[in-house]
Amino acid sequence: MGVLPDSIDYVLLDEPAIARRVAALAAQISADYRGIRNEDFTLVGVLKGSFIFLADLARRLEVPHRVDFIALSSYAEKAEATGSVRLIMDTRADMAGRHILIVEDILDTGYTLDYLQRLFMARQPASLKSCVLLSKPERRRVDVKVDYLGFEIPDVWVVGYGLDFADRFRTLPYIAALKPRVYRK
Ligand code: XMP
Ligand code: MG
């Protein structure tokens, strides 16, 4: 792993641990969607945080699928207090009658996933499920349904494997906790 960047406190999940869990999630999803046709199954990645997780998960799926993306407002104090989520870029493909799997990096208060589930349900998909890599159960404010979960983690700010702090550390190959002095201003 080499020398950790100065702002990193400790590594929470190293590359092999992430790879094993992603493979297990892909196997479970492949089994659940067995027999599906490419045009009927779409993974919707939530930008930017999910892009690495989605790339690894998708390449391990043994069922045909399409990939689409949606971008939402980044984490903000205001969003935390009010639960308001802003849509930055919508998906391209029509969802009606298709099986949709939301792929998200991390579940914190739950407002983002709750917003997405409401938005997508209104588009009348054949089914709607969600696959989330990380969850901080202590932080939950709304009750949301997660069908596939990678790991439960403590309430610390994590970076790497797609996750960032002010757009830094996003492409670290592991998931690490940031030193509290970096994110607690
Ligand atoms: P909610 O509160 O809506 O938040 O469930 C989900 C979004 O909050 C961001 N988030 C994090 N991003 N490290 C990050 O890089 C973290 O520890 C973290 N906690 C929450 C993230 O954008 C997620 O989609
Ligand atoms: Mg995110």
mmCIF file of C-alpha atoms and ligand atoms in Angstrom:
data_model
loop_
_atom_site.group_PDB
_atom_site.id
_atom_site.type_symbol
_atom_site.label_atom_id
_atom_site.label_comp_id
_atom_site.label_asym_id
_atom_site.label_seq_id
_atom_site.Cartn_x
_atom_site.Cartn_y
_atom_site.Cartn_z
ATOM 1 C CA MET A 1 0.000 0.000 0.000
ATOM 2 C CA GLY A 2 3.031 2.235 0.405
ATOM 3 C CA VAL A 3 3.016 5.489 2.317
ATOM 4 C CA LEU A 4 -0.420 6.863 3.196
ATOM 5 C CA PRO A 5 -1.205 10.471 2.269
ATOM 6 C CA ASP A 6 -0.819 12.782 5.256
ATOM 7 C CA SER A 7 -4.572 13.457 5.598
ATOM 8 C CA ILE A 8 -5.398 9.765 5.862
ATOM 9 C CA ASP A 9 -5.958 8.366 9.345
ATOM 10 C CA TYR A 10 -6.177 4.620 8.643
ATOM 11 C CA VAL A 11 -7.248 2.171 5.938
ATOM 12 C CA LEU A 12 -10.708 0.805 6.629
ATOM 13 C CA LEU A 13 -11.032 -1.556 3.653
ATOM 14 C CA ASP A 14 -8.055 -2.613 1.557
ATOM 15 C CA GLU A 15 -8.138 -3.652 -2.092
ATOM 16 C CA PRO A 16 -8.528 -7.427 -1.532
ATOM 17 C CA ALA A 17 -11.361 -6.895 0.988
ATOM 18 C CA ILE A 18 -13.227 -4.629 -1.441
ATOM 19 C CA ALA A 19 -12.638 -6.998 -4.374
ATOM 20 C CA ARG A 20 -13.966 -10.002 -2.425
ATOM 21 C CA ARG A 21 -17.130 -8.169 -1.364
ATOM 22 C CA VAL A 22 -17.771 -6.741 -4.841
ATOM 23 C CA ALA A 23 -17.390 -10.245 -6.317
ATOM 24 C CA ALA A 24 -19.895 -11.605 -3.784
ATOM 25 C CA LEU A 25 -22.390 -8.818 -4.567
ATOM 26 C CA ALA A 26 -21.980 -9.456 -8.307
ATOM 27 C CA ALA A 27 -22.612 -13.176 -7.811
ATOM 28 C CA GLN A 28 -25.753 -12.465 -5.794
ATOM 29 C CA ILE A 29 -27.074 -9.960 -8.344
ATOM 30 C CA SER A 30 -26.245 -12.306 -11.245
ATOM 31 C CA ALA A 31 -28.232 -15.078 -9.554
ATOM 32 C CA ASP A 32 -31.202 -12.816 -8.818
ATOM 33 C CA TYR A 33 -31.425 -11.437 -12.386
ATOM 34 C CA ARG A 34 -30.616 -14.696 -14.192
ATOM 35 C CA GLY A 35 -32.178 -14.953 -17.649
ATOM 36 C CA ILE A 36 -32.706 -11.224 -18.052
ATOM 37 C CA ARG A 37 -32.225 -9.537 -21.444
ATOM 38 C CA ASN A 38 -29.716 -6.729 -21.952
ATOM 39 C CA GLU A 39 -32.362 -4.202 -22.974
ATOM 40 C CA ASP A 40 -34.395 -4.954 -19.828
ATOM 41 C CA PHE A 41 -31.738 -4.422 -17.148
ATOM 42 C CA THR A 42 -30.072 -1.084 -16.389
ATOM 43 C CA LEU A 43 -27.539 -0.215 -13.719
ATOM 44 C CA VAL A 44 -27.840 3.461 -12.780
ATOM 45 C CA GLY A 45 -24.679 4.800 -11.166
ATOM 46 C CA VAL A 46 -24.903 7.885 -8.969
ATOM 47 C CA LEU A 47 -22.087 10.261 -9.959
ATOM 48 C CA LYS A 48 -19.458 10.873 -9.079
ATOM 49 C CA GLY A 49 -18.895 8.640 -6.066
ATOM 50 C CA SER A 50 -20.071 5.341 -7.547
ATOM 51 C CA PHE A 51 -18.029 5.270 -10.766
ATOM 52 C CA ILE A 52 -15.277 2.925 -9.597
ATOM 53 C CA PHE A 53 -17.636 0.634 -7.671
ATOM 54 C CA LEU A 54 -19.955 0.456 -10.688
ATOM 55 C CA ALA A 55 -17.060 -0.333 -13.058
ATOM 56 C CA ASP A 56 -15.841 -3.198 -10.880
ATOM 57 C CA LEU A 57 -19.321 -4.546 -10.117
ATOM 58 C CA ALA A 58 -20.516 -4.382 -13.741
ATOM 59 C CA ARG A 59 -17.472 -6.245 -15.047
ATOM 60 C CA ARG A 60 -18.162 -9.075 -12.630
ATOM 61 C CA LEU A 61 -21.851 -9.454 -13.486
ATOM 62 C CA GLU A 62 -22.724 -12.595 -15.379
ATOM 63 C CA VAL A 63 -25.985 -11.193 -16.727
ATOM 64 C CA PRO A 64 -26.289 -8.730 -19.626
ATOM 65 C CA HIS A 65 -27.033 -5.170 -18.636
ATOM 66 C CA ARG A 66 -26.902 -1.539 -19.689
ATOM 67 C CA VAL A 67 -25.173 1.241 -17.796
ATOM 68 C CA ASP A 68 -26.577 4.708 -17.200
ATOM 69 C CA PHE A 69 -25.701 7.548 -14.834
ATOM 70 C CA ILE A 70 -27.363 10.271 -12.826
ATOM 71 C CA ALA A 71 -25.641 13.147 -11.032
ATOM 72 C CA LEU A 72 -26.978 14.705 -7.843
ATOM 73 C CA SER A 73 -25.875 17.654 -5.754
ATOM 74 C CA SER A 74 -22.820 16.989 -3.685
ATOM 75 C CA TYR A 75 -22.974 16.609 0.045
ATOM 76 C CA ALA A 76 -23.735 19.917 1.803
ATOM 77 C CA GLU A 77 -24.622 21.091 5.283
ATOM 78 C CA LYS A 78 -27.919 22.321 3.917
ATOM 79 C CA ALA A 79 -28.765 18.938 2.407
ATOM 80 C CA GLU A 80 -28.056 17.274 5.719
ATOM 81 C CA ALA A 81 -30.378 19.584 7.611
ATOM 82 C CA THR A 82 -33.278 19.692 5.171
ATOM 83 C CA GLY A 83 -32.917 16.527 3.162
ATOM 84 C CA SER A 84 -32.989 18.568 -0.040
ATOM 85 C CA VAL A 85 -31.304 16.903 -3.006
ATOM 86 C CA ARG A 86 -30.593 18.632 -6.305
ATOM 87 C CA LEU A 87 -30.626 16.902 -9.693
ATOM 88 C CA ILE A 88 -27.576 17.919 -11.753
ATOM 89 C CA MET A 89 -27.777 15.471 -14.683
ATOM 90 C CA ASP A 90 -30.573 13.037 -15.410
ATOM 91 C CA THR A 91 -30.317 9.530 -16.872
ATOM 92 C CA ARG A 92 -30.468 9.094 -20.658
ATOM 93 C CA ALA A 93 -32.574 6.005 -21.158
ATOM 94 C CA ASP A 94 -36.275 5.511 -20.565
ATOM 95 C CA MET A 95 -36.972 3.484 -17.423
ATOM 96 C CA ALA A 96 -40.556 2.439 -18.071
ATOM 97 C CA GLY A 97 -40.908 -1.336 -18.040
ATOM 98 C CA ARG A 98 -37.212 -1.912 -17.331
ATOM 99 C CA HIS A 99 -35.515 -3.459 -14.308
ATOM 100 C CA ILE A 100 -33.470 -0.731 -12.638
ATOM 101 C CA LEU A 101 -30.643 -1.230 -10.152
ATOM 102 C CA ILE A 102 -29.369 1.948 -8.464
ATOM 103 C CA VAL A 103 -25.631 1.744 -7.727
ATOM 104 C CA GLU A 104 -24.579 4.150 -4.967
ATOM 105 C CA ASP A 105 -21.314 4.661 -3.121
ATOM 106 C CA ILE A 106 -22.494 5.375 0.402
ATOM 107 C CA LEU A 107 -25.655 5.655 2.458
ATOM 108 C CA ASP A 108 -25.456 8.326 5.115
ATOM 109 C CA THR A 109 -28.686 10.075 6.202
ATOM 110 C CA GLY A 110 -30.558 8.197 3.461
ATOM 111 C CA TYR A 111 -32.028 11.338 1.868
ATOM 112 C CA THR A 112 -30.245 10.829 -1.460
ATOM 113 C CA LEU A 113 -31.386 7.249 -1.980
ATOM 114 C CA ASP A 114 -34.875 8.098 -0.769
ATOM 115 C CA TYR A 115 -35.052 10.923 -3.335
ATOM 116 C CA LEU A 116 -33.810 8.629 -6.121
ATOM 117 C CA GLN A 117 -36.262 5.867 -5.275
ATOM 118 C CA ARG A 118 -39.187 8.299 -5.411
ATOM 119 C CA LEU A 119 -37.941 9.877 -8.646
ATOM 120 C CA PHE A 120 -37.447 6.529 -10.380
ATOM 121 C CA MET A 121 -40.658 4.897 -9.104
ATOM 122 C CA ALA A 122 -42.607 7.695 -10.800
ATOM 123 C CA ARG A 123 -41.080 6.521 -14.103
ATOM 124 C CA GLN A 124 -42.733 3.139 -13.710
ATOM 125 C CA PRO A 125 -39.846 0.667 -13.977
ATOM 126 C CA ALA A 126 -40.603 -3.069 -14.018
ATOM 127 C CA SER A 127 -38.633 -3.248 -10.766
ATOM 128 C CA LEU A 128 -36.401 -0.964 -8.716
ATOM 129 C CA LYS A 129 -33.622 -2.168 -6.440
ATOM 130 C CA SER A 130 -30.527 -0.610 -4.951
ATOM 131 C CA CYS A 131 -26.941 -1.715 -4.432
ATOM 132 C CA VAL A 132 -24.894 0.376 -2.017
ATOM 133 C CA LEU A 133 -21.234 -0.206 -1.214
ATOM 134 C CA LEU A 134 -21.092 1.445 2.214
ATOM 135 C CA SER A 135 -23.578 2.344 4.921
ATOM 136 C CA LYS A 136 -23.216 4.403 8.094
ATOM 137 C CA PRO A 137 -26.209 3.117 10.110
ATOM 138 C CA GLU A 138 -25.643 5.594 12.974
ATOM 139 C CA ARG A 139 -26.263 8.508 10.608
ATOM 140 C CA ARG A 140 -29.606 7.382 9.174
ATOM 141 C CA ARG A 141 -32.424 9.948 9.193
ATOM 142 C CA VAL A 142 -34.891 8.293 6.820
ATOM 143 C CA ASP A 143 -35.684 4.628 6.445
ATOM 144 C CA VAL A 144 -34.670 3.446 2.960
ATOM 145 C CA LYS A 145 -34.648 0.003 1.402
ATOM 146 C CA VAL A 146 -31.258 -1.370 0.341
ATOM 147 C CA ASP A 147 -31.269 -4.681 -1.515
ATOM 148 C CA TYR A 148 -27.515 -5.269 -1.770
ATOM 149 C CA LEU A 149 -25.075 -3.801 0.747
ATOM 150 C CA GLY A 150 -21.289 -4.035 0.729
ATOM 151 C CA PHE A 151 -20.223 -2.969 4.215
ATOM 152 C CA GLU A 152 -21.510 -1.220 7.314
ATOM 153 C CA ILE A 153 -18.973 1.302 8.571
ATOM 154 C CA PRO A 154 -18.679 3.631 11.594
ATOM 155 C CA ASP A 155 -19.465 7.345 11.432
ATOM 156 C CA VAL A 156 -16.154 8.560 10.012
ATOM 157 C CA TRP A 157 -15.535 10.438 6.734
ATOM 158 C CA VAL A 158 -14.179 7.950 4.212
ATOM 159 C CA VAL A 159 -12.345 8.525 0.937
ATOM 160 C CA GLY A 160 -10.967 6.451 -1.919
ATOM 161 C CA TYR A 161 -12.501 3.931 -4.336
ATOM 162 C CA GLY A 162 -14.643 6.759 -5.782
ATOM 163 C CA LEU A 163 -15.275 8.630 -2.545
ATOM 164 C CA ASP A 164 -13.760 12.038 -2.049
ATOM 165 C CA PHE A 165 -13.225 14.960 0.250
ATOM 166 C CA ALA A 166 -13.490 18.234 -1.730
ATOM 167 C CA ASP A 167 -12.704 16.202 -4.869
ATOM 168 C CA ARG A 168 -9.491 14.802 -3.418
ATOM 169 C CA PHE A 169 -8.475 11.185 -2.729
ATOM 170 C CA ARG A 170 -11.159 9.831 -5.114
ATOM 171 C CA THR A 171 -8.899 7.400 -6.954
ATOM 172 C CA LEU A 172 -7.096 5.833 -4.016
ATOM 173 C CA PRO A 173 -7.467 2.057 -4.568
ATOM 174 C CA TYR A 174 -8.545 1.451 -0.952
ATOM 175 C CA ILE A 175 -11.173 3.009 1.362
ATOM 176 C CA ALA A 176 -9.673 5.036 4.173
ATOM 177 C CA ALA A 177 -10.785 7.220 7.060
ATOM 178 C CA LEU A 178 -9.781 10.847 6.822
ATOM 179 C CA LYS A 179 -8.135 12.450 9.859
ATOM 180 C CA PRO A 180 -10.953 14.260 11.740
ATOM 181 C CA ARG A 181 -8.949 17.505 11.760
ATOM 182 C CA VAL A 182 -9.215 17.547 7.949
ATOM 183 C CA TYR A 183 -13.025 17.416 7.753
ATOM 184 C CA ARG A 184 -14.031 18.976 11.106
ATOM 185 C CA LYS A 185 -13.521 22.664 10.570
HETATM 186 P P1 XMP B 1 -27.185 10.815 2.283
HETATM 187 O O1 XMP B 1 -27.030 11.585 3.559
HETATM 188 O O2 XMP B 1 -28.146 11.482 1.355
HETATM 189 O O3 XMP B 1 -25.753 10.976 1.680
HETATM 190 O O4 XMP B 1 -27.477 9.365 2.509
HETATM 191 C C1 XMP B 1 -25.286 10.250 0.690
HETATM 192 C C2 XMP B 1 -24.165 11.023 0.062
HETATM 193 O O5 XMP B 1 -23.354 11.702 1.037
HETATM 194 C C3 XMP B 1 -22.005 11.651 0.660
HETATM 195 N N1 XMP B 1 -21.221 11.056 1.765
HETATM 196 C C4 XMP B 1 -19.919 10.783 1.723
HETATM 197 N N2 XMP B 1 -19.008 10.941 0.753
HETATM 198 N N3 XMP B 1 -17.328 10.089 2.185
HETATM 199 C C5 XMP B 1 -17.713 10.601 0.996
HETATM 200 O O6 XMP B 1 -16.867 10.742 0.126
HETATM 201 C C6 XMP B 1 -18.178 9.888 3.215
HETATM 202 O O7 XMP B 1 -17.791 9.405 4.282
HETATM 203 C C7 XMP B 1 -19.554 10.261 2.973
HETATM 204 N N4 XMP B 1 -20.653 10.235 3.745
HETATM 205 C C8 XMP B 1 -21.660 10.714 2.960
HETATM 206 C C9 XMP B 1 -21.956 10.848 -0.603
HETATM 207 O O8 XMP B 1 -21.890 11.734 -1.693
HETATM 208 C C10 XMP B 1 -23.268 10.097 -0.654
HETATM 209 O O9 XMP B 1 -23.707 9.852 -1.958
HETATM 210 MG MG MG B 2 -22.611 10.056 -3.744
#
